[in-house]
Short mmCIF file of C-alpha atoms in Angstrom, two decimals:
data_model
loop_
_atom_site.label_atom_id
_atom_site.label_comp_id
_atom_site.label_asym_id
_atom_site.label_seq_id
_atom_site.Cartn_x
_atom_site.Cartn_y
_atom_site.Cartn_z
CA UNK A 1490 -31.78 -83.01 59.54
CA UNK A 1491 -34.12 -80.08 60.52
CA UNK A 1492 -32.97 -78.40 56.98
CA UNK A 1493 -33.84 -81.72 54.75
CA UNK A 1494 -36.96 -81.95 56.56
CA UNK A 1495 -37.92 -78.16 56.16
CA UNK A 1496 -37.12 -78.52 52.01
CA UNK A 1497 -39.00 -81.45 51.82
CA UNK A 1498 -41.88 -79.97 53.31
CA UNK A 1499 -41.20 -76.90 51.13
CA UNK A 1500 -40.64 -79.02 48.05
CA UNK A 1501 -44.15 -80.76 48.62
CA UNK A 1502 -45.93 -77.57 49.14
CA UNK A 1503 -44.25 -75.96 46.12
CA UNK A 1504 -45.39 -78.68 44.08
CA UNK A 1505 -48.91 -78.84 45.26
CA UNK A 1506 -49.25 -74.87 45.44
CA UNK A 1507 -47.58 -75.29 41.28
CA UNK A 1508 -50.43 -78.33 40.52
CA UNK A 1509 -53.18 -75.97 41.37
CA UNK A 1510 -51.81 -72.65 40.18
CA UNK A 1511 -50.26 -72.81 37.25
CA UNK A 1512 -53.07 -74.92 35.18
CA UNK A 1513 -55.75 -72.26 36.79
CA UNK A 1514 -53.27 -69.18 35.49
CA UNK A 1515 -52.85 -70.68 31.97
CA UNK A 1516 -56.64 -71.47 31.96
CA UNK A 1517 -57.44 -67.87 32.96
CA UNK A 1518 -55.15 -66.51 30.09
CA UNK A 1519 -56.93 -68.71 27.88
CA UNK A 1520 -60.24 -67.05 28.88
CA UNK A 1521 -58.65 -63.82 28.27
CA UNK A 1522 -57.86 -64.75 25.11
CA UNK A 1523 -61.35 -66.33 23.98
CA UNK A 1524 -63.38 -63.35 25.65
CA UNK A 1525 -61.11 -60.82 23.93
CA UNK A 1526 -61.10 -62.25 20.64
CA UNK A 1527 -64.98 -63.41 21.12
CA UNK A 1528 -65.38 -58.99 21.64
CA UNK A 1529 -63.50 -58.05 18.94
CA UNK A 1530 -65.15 -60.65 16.36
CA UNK A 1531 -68.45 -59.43 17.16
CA UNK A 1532 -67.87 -56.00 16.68
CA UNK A 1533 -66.08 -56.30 12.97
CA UNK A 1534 -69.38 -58.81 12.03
CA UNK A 1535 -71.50 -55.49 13.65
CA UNK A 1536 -69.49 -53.27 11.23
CA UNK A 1537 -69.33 -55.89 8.32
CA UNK A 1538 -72.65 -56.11 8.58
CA UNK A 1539 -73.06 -52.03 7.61
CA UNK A 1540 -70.31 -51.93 5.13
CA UNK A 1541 -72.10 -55.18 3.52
CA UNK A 1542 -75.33 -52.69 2.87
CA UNK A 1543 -73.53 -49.97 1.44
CA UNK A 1544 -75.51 -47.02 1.33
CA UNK A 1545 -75.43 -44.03 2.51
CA UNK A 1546 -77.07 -44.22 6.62
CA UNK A 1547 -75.23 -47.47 6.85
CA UNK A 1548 -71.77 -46.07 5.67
CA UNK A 1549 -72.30 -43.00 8.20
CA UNK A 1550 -73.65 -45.31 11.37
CA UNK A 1551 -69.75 -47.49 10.34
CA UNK A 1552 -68.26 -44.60 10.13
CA UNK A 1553 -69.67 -43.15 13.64
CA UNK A 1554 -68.95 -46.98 15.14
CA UNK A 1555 -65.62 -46.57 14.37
CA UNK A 1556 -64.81 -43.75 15.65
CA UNK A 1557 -66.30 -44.53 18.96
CA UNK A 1558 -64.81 -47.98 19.51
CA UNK A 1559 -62.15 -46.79 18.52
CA UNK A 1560 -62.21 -43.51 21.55
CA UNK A 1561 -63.29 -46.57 23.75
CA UNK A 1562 -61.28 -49.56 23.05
CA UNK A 1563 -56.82 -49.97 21.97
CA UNK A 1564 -58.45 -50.59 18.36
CA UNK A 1565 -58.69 -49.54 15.05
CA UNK A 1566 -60.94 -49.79 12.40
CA UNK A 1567 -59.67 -50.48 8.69
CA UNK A 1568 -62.45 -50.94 5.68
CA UNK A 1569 -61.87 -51.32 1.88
CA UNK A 1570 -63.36 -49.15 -0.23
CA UNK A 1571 -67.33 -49.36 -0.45
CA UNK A 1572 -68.70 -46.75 1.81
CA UNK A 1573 -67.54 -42.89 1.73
CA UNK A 1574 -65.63 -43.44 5.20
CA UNK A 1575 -62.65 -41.32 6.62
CA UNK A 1576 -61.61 -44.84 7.39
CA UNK A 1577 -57.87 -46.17 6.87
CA UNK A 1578 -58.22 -48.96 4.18
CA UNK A 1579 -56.50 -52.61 5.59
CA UNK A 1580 -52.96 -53.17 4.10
CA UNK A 1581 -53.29 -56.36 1.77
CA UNK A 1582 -52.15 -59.30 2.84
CA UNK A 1583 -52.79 -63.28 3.21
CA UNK A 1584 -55.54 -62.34 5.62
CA UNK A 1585 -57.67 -59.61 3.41
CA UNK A 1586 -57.27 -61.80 0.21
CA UNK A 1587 -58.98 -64.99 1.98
CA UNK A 1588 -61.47 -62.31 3.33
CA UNK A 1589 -62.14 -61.69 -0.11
CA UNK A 1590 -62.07 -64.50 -2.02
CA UNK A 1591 -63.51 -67.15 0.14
CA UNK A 1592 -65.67 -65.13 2.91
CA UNK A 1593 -63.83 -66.96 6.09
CA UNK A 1594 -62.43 -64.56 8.72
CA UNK A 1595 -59.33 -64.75 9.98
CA UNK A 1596 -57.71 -64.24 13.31
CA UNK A 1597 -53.86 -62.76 13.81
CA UNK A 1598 -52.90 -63.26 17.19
CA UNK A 1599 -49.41 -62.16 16.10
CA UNK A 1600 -47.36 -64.60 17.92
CA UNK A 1601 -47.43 -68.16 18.28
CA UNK A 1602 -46.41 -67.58 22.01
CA UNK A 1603 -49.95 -65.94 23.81
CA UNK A 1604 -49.64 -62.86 21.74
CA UNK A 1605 -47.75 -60.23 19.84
CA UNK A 1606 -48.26 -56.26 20.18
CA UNK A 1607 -51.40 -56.88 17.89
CA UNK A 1608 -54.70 -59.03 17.38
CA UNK A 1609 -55.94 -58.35 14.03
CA UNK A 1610 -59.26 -60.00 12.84
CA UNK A 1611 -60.54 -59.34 9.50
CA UNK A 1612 -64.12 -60.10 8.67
CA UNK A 1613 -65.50 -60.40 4.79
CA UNK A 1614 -68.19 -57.96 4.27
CA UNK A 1615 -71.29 -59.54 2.11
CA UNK A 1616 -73.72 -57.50 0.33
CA UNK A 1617 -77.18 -57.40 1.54
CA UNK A 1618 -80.32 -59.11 -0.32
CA UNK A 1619 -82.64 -58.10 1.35
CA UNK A 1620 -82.71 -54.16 3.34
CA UNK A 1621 -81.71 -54.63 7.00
CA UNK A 1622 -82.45 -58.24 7.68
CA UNK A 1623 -79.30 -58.53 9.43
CA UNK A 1624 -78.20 -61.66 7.79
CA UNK A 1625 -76.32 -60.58 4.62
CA UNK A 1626 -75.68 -63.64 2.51
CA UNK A 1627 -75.03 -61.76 -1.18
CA UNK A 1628 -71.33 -61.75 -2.35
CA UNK A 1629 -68.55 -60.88 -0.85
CA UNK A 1630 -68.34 -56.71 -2.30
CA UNK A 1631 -65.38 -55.61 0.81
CA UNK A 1632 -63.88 -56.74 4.59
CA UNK A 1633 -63.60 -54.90 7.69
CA UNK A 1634 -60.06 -55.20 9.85
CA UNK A 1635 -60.10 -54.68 13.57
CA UNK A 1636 -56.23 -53.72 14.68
CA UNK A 1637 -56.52 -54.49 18.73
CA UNK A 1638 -53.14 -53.36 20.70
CA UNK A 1639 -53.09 -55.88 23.11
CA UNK A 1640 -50.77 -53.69 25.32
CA UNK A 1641 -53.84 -53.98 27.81
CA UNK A 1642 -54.25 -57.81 27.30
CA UNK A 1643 -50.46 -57.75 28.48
CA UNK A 1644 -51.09 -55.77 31.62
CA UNK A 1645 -54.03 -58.05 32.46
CA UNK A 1646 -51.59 -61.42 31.74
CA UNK A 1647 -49.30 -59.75 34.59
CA UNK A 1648 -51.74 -59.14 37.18
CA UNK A 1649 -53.05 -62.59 36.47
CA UNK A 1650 -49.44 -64.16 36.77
CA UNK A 1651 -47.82 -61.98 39.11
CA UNK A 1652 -50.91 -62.33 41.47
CA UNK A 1653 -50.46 -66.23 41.55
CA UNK A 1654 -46.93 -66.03 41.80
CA UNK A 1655 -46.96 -63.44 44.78
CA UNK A 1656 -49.20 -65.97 46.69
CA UNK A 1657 -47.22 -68.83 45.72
CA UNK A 1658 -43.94 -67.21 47.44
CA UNK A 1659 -46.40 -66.23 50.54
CA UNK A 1660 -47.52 -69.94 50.69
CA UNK A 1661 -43.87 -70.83 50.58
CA UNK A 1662 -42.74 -68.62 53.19
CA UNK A 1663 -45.44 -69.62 56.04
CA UNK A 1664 -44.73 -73.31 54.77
CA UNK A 1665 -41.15 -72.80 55.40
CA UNK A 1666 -41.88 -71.06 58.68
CA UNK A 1667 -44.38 -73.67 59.43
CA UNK A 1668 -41.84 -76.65 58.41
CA UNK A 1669 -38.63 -75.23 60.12
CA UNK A 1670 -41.34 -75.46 63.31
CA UNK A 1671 -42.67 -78.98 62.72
CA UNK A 1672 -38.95 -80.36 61.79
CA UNK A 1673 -37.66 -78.88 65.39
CA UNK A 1674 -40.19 -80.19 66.92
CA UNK A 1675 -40.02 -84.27 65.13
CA UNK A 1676 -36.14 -83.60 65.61
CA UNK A 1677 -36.16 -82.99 69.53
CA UNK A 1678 -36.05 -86.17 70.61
CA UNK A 1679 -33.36 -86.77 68.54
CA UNK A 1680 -31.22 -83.28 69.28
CA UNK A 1681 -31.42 -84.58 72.72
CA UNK A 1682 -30.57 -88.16 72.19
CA UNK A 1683 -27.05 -86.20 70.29
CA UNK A 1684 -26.59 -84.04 73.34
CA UNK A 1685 -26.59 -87.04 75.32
CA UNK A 1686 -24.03 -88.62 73.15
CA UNK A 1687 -21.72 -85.54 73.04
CA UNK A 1688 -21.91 -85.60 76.56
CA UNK A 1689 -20.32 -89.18 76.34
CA UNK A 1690 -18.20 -88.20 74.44
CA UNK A 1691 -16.87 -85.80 76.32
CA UNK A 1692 -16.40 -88.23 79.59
CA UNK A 1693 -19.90 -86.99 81.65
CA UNK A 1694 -21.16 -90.47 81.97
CA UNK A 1695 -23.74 -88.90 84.24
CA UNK A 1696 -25.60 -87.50 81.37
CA UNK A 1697 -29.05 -88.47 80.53
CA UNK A 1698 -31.40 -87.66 77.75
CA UNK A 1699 -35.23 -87.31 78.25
CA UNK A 1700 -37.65 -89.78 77.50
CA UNK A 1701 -39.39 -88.07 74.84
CA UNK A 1702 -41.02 -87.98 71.35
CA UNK A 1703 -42.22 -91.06 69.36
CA UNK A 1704 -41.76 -94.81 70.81
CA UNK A 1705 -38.42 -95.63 68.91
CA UNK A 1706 -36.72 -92.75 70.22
CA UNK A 1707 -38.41 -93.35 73.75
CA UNK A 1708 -36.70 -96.70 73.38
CA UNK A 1709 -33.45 -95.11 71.84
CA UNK A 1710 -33.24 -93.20 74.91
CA UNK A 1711 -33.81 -95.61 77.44
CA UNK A 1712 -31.25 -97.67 75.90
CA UNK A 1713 -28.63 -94.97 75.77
CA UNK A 1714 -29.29 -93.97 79.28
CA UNK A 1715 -28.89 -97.42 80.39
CA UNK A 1716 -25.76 -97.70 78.64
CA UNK A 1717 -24.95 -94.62 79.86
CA UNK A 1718 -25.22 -96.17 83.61
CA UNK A 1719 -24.10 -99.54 82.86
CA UNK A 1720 -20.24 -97.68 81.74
CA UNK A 1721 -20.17 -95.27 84.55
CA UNK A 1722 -20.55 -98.27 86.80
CA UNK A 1723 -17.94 -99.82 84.88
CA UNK A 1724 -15.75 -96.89 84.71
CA UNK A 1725 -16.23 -95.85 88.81
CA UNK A 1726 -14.98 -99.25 89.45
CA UNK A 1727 -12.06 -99.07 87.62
CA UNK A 1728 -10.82 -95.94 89.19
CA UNK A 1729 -11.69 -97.07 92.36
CA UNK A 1730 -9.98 -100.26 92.06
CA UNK A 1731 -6.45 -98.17 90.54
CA UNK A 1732 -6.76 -95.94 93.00
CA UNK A 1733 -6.97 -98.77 95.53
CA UNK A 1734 -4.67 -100.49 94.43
CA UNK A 1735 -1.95 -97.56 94.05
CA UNK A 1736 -2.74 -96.34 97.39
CA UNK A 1737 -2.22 -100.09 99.01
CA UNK A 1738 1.22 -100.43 96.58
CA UNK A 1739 2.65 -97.48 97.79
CA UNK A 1740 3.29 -99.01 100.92
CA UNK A 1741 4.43 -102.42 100.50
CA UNK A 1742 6.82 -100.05 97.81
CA UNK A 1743 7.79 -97.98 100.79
CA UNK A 1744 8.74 -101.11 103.10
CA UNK A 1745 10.99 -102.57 100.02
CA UNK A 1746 12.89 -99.69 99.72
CA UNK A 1747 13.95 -99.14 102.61
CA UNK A 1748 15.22 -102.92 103.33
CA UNK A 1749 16.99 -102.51 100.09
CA UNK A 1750 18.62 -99.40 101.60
CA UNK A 1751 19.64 -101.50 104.56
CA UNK A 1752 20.54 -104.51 103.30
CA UNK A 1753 22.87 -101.98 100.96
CA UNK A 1754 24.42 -100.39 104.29
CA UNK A 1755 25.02 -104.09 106.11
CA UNK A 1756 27.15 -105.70 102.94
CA UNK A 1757 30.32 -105.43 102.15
CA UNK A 1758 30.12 -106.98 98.99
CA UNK A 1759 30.40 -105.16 95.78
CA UNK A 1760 28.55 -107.51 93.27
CA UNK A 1761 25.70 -107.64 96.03
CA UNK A 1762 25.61 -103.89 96.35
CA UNK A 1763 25.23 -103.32 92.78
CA UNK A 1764 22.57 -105.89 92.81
CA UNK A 1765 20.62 -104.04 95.54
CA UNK A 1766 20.95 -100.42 93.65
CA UNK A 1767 19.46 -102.00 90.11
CA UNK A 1768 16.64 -103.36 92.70
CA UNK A 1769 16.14 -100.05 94.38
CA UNK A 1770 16.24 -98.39 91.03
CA UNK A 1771 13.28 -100.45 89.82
CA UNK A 1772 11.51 -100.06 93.39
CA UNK A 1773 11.81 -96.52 92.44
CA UNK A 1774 10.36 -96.51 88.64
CA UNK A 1775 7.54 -98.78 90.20
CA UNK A 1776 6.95 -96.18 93.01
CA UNK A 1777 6.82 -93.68 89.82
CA UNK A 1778 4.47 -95.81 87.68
CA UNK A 1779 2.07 -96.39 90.86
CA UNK A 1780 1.94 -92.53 91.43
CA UNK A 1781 1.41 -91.76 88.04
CA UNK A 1782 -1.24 -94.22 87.50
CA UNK A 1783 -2.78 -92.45 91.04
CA UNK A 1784 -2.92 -89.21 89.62
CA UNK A 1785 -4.40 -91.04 86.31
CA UNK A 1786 -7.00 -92.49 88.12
CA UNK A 1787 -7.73 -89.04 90.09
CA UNK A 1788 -7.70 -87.15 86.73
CA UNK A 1789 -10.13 -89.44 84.85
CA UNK A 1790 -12.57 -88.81 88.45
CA UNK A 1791 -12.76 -85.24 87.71
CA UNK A 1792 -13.00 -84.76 91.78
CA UNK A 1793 -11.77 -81.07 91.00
CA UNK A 1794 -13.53 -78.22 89.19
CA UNK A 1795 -11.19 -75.59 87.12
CA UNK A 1796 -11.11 -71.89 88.79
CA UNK A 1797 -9.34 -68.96 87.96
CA UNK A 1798 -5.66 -68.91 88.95
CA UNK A 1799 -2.46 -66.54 88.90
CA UNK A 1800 -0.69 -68.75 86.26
CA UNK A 1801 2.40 -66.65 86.42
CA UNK A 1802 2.37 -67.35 90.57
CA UNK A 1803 2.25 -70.84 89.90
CA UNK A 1804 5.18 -71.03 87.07
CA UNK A 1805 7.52 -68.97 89.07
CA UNK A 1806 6.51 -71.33 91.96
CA UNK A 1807 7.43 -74.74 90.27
CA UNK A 1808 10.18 -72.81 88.31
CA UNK A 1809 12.47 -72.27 91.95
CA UNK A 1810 11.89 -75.67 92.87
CA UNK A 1811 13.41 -77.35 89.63
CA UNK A 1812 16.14 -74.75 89.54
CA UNK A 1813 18.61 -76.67 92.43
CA UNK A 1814 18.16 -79.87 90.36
CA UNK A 1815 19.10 -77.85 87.29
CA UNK A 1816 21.91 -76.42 88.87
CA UNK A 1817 23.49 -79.67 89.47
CA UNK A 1818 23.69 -80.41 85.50
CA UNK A 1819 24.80 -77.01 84.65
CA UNK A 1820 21.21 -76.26 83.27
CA UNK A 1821 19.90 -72.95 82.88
CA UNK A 1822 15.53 -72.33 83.37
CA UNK A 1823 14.84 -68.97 82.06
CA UNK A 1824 10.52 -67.60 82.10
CA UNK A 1825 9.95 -65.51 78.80
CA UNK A 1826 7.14 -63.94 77.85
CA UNK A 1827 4.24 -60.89 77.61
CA UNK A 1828 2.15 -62.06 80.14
CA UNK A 1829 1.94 -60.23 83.48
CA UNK A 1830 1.11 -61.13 86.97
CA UNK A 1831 -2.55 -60.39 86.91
CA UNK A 1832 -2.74 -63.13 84.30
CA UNK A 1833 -5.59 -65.61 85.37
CA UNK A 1834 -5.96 -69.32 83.92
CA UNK A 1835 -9.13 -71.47 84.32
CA UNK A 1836 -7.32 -74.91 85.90
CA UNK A 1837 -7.98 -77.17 88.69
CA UNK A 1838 -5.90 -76.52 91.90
CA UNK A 1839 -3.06 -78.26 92.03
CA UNK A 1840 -3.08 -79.84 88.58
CA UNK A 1841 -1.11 -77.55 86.77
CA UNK A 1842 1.75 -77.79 89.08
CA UNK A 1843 1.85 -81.46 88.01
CA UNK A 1844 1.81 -80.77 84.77
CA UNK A 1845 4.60 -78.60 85.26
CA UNK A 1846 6.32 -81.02 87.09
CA UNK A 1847 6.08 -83.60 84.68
CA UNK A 1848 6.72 -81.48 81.60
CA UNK A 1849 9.98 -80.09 83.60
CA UNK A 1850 11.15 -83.29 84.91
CA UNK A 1851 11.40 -84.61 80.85
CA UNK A 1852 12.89 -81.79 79.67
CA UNK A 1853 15.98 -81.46 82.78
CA UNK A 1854 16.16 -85.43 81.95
CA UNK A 1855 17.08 -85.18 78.68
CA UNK A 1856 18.77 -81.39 78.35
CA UNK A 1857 22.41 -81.85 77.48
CA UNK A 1858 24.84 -80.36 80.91
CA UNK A 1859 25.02 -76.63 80.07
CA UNK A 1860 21.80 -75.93 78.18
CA UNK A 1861 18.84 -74.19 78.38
CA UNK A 1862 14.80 -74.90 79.30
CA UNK A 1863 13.40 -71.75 78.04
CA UNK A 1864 9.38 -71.73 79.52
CA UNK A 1865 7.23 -68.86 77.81
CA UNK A 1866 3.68 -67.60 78.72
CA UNK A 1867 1.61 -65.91 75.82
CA UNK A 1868 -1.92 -64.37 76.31
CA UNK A 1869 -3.73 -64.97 72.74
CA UNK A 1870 -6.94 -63.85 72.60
CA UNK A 1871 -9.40 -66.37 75.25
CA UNK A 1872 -6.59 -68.73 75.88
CA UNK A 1873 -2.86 -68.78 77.22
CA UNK A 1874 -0.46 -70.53 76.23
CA UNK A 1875 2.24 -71.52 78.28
CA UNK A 1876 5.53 -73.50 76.48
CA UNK A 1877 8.61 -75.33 77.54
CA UNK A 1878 11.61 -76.06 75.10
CA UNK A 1879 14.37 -77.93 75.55
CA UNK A 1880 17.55 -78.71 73.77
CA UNK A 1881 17.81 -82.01 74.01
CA UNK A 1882 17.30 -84.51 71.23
CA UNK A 1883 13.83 -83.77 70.05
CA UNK A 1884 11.06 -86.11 68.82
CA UNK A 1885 10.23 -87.31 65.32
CA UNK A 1886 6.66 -87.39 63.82
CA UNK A 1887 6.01 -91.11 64.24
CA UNK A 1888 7.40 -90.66 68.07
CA UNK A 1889 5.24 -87.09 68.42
CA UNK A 1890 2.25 -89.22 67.37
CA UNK A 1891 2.77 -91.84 70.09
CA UNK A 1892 3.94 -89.53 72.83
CA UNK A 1893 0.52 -89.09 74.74
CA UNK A 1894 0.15 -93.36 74.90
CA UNK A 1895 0.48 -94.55 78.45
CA UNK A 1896 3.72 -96.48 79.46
CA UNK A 1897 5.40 -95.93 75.84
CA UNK A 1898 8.88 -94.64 76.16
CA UNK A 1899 10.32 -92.28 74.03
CA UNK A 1900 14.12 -92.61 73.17
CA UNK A 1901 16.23 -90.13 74.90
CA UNK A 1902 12.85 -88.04 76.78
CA UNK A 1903 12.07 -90.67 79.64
CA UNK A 1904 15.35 -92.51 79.95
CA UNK A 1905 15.49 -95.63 81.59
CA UNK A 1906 13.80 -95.08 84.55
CA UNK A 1907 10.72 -93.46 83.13
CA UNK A 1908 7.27 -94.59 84.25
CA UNK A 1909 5.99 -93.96 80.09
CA UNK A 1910 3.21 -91.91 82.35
CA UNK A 1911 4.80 -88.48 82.14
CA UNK A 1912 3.07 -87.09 78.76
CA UNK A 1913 -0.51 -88.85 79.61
CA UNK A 1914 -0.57 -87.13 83.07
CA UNK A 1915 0.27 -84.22 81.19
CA UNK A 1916 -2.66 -84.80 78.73
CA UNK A 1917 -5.13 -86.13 80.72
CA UNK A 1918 -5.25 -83.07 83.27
CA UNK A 1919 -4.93 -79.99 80.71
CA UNK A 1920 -8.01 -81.58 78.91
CA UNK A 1921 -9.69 -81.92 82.34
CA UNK A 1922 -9.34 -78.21 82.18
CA UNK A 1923 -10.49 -77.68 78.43
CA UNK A 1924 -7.09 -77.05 77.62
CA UNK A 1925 -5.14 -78.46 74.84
CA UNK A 1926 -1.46 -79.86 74.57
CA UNK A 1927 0.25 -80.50 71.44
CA UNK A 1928 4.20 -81.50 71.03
CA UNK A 1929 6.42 -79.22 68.36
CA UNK A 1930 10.15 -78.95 67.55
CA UNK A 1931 12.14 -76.14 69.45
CA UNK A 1932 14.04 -73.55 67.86
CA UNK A 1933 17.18 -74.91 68.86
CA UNK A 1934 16.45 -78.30 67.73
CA UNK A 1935 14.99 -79.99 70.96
CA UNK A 1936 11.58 -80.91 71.84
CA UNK A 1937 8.73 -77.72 72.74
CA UNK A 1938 5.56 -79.06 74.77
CA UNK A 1939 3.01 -76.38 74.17
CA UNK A 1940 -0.09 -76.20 76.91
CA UNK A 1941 -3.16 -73.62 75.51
CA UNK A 1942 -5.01 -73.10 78.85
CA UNK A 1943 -8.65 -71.21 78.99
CA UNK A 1944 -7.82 -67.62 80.14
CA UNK A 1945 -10.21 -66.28 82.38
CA UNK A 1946 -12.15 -63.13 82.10
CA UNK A 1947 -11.83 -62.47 85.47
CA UNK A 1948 -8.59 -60.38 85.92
CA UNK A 1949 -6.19 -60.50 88.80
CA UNK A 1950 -5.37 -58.42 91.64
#
């Protein structure tokens, strides 16, 4: 917006500064032109005048004229023959025969556009009735041509141009300068009200924009802040009621479980037993869709702040802890990678160990008995990225695309006792961190969950 408003206000003065300057330049040229031609003239009627009286004091005062204006001025003299003159004689041409015959002068600019190399003006010489009167009104007995080089005339048209068009570009400059400032400053309040909105965007509900500039963006702004209020009300009393209410299930959860656990122990019946285990088993994915939402709820808060952390620490931490569970199925958890231990990641205590956890858990769930979770960690550049493949059954790019969605359950990565939570977590606390998550196949054909963390400047000890 600042750029359209700066070339309007450029546009406008470039017009204006064009409305006044190029009708003065083409006048001044034209008073060039009249003034120079106007000079000339007079001079070839001067020496007309003397060639018109023919004898001998008036040939030798033309002759002397000649040669001075000629020593003062880009022009020549040419005369026909009526005076003894060292003077070049006019070539004949459409000019020099109306001269001649009628009497009217003529005026050769040269070109049609302004003017050529030349301005030639012949004048008809008439002979004198009556001895230096000044007014010779006899017949027409020769003509005097004037042969002006206009190279000058040229020189002067630049100045006159050039100087115009030099303080046109000045003009334009400062009125660019001088609109880039005025746009800024009309585009504040508006900057501001965007800021604001970004800010949204990005989940700070707490952000604010000042009420500033003209009334409609005072009221803009009032009415964004209030909005702004109104859903961070709206959104603090949603994750205060699921974080309520997970924290008051977990109990009740707790209780259920373990009368399922003895009402299991006291029977004797098998149909009644296997009733109780499909119970406990969805006690269990409830107990795993109440955490999850929990650490939802705790996520969307942002109670933490992201710090630098030993990222290979924390891997190898969560790494040994997966690795008996692993065991059991035969499946092998190898780290890869460049990275060393002074590596330092910018992420919020504790959250990336739940993200590991989560990514981990889906990958040992659906990893076939005997294979491989292969988890790298790659400095690149300002970020790290840290990956875990499996070699289970991958995803395709309709289930990729739906992956992140809370409580939907992928075929073969959650299994029946998945929450549909796992992934969102996952999502929801690397982007608390200004991190970035994206799902791609695996080189051996299963599923690779790549995490791009902020690296930290800061290096490790």
């Amino acid at each position: 917006m600042i750029r359209q408003l700066t070339r309007s206000y450029v546009a406008l003065v470039a017009g204006a500064v064009a409305l006044f300057t190029v009708p003065v330049a083409f006048s001044l040229t034209d008073q060039l032109r009249g003034d120079t031609a106007a000079s000339v003239r007079r001079e070839a009627d001067t020496m007309a005048l003397l060639l018109g009286n023919g004898n001998p004091p008036s040939c030798s005062a033309l002759d002397e004229m000649a040669k001075a204006y000629a020593g003062q001025t880009p022009g020549e003299v040419e005369v026909t023959a009526r005076c003894e003159t060292r003077l070049p004689s006019p070539k004949q041409d459409e000019a020099l025969t109306k001269a001649l015959e009628t009497g009217d002068p003529t005026t050769d600019w040269g070109s049609s556009f302004i003017w050529g190399p030349e301005l030639k003006i012949t004048v008809a010489a008439r002979e004198s009735t009556t001895e230096l009167d000044g007014r010779n009104r006899g017949p027409v007995v020769g003509a005097v041509r004037i042969v002006y080089n206009t190279s000058t005339l040229t020189d002067r048209l630049w100045t006159i141009w050039g100087f115009r068009a030099g303080l046109a570009v000045a003009v334009l400059v400062v009125a660019a300068v001088v609109g880039a400032g005025v746009a800024r400053r009309l585009t504040r309040p508006l900057r501001q009200l965007n800021d604001t909105a970004s800010r949204f965007s990005d989940g700070d509900l707490t952000a604010r924009s000042p009420v500033t500039g003209p009334k409609e963006t005072q009221t803009l702004a009032r009415t964004l802040n209030q909005a702004g209020e109104r859903l961070d009300t709206l959104i603090a009393a949603q994750r205060i009621f699921v974080a309520d209410a997970s924290h008051q299930l977990r109990t009740p959860l707790t209780a259920l479980r373990l009368s399922l656990d003895n009402i299991s122990d006291g029977v004797d019946d098998e149909f009644v037993k296997e009733d109780v285990e499909q119970a406990t088993a969805e006690v269990v994915r409830m107990s795993r869709l109440v955490n999850g939402l929990l650490v939802l709820a705790r996520a969307e808060a942002k109670v933490t702040v992201a710090e630098p952390l030993p990222l290979l620490d924390i891997v190898r931490e969560r790494l040994d802890v997966w690795r008996p569970a692993a065991d059991e199925r035969g499946v092998t958890i190898t780290l890869r990678g460049s990275a060393d231990g002074r590596l330092l990641a910018l992420t919020s205590p504790g959250q990336l160990e739940q993200v590991l956890d989560n990514v981990l858990s889906n990958a040992l769930e659906v990893s076939p008995d005997g294979g491989t979770i292969t988890v790298r960690v790659e400095p690149r550049g300002e970020e790290v990225v840290l990956s875990v493949d499996d070699e289970g059954p991958g995803m395709s790019d309709a289930e990729k695309s739906r992956a992140f969605d809370r409580f939907w359950r992928g075929q073969g990565l959650t299994g029946k006792a998945g929450s549909g939570l796992g992934l969102a977590v996952v999502k929801q606390l690397v982007t608390d961190d200004g991190g970035t998550v994206a799902l791609g196949d695996a080189p051996g054909g299963g599923l690779s969950v790549r995490i791009s963390l902020r690296a930290s400047t800061r290096s490790g000890g």
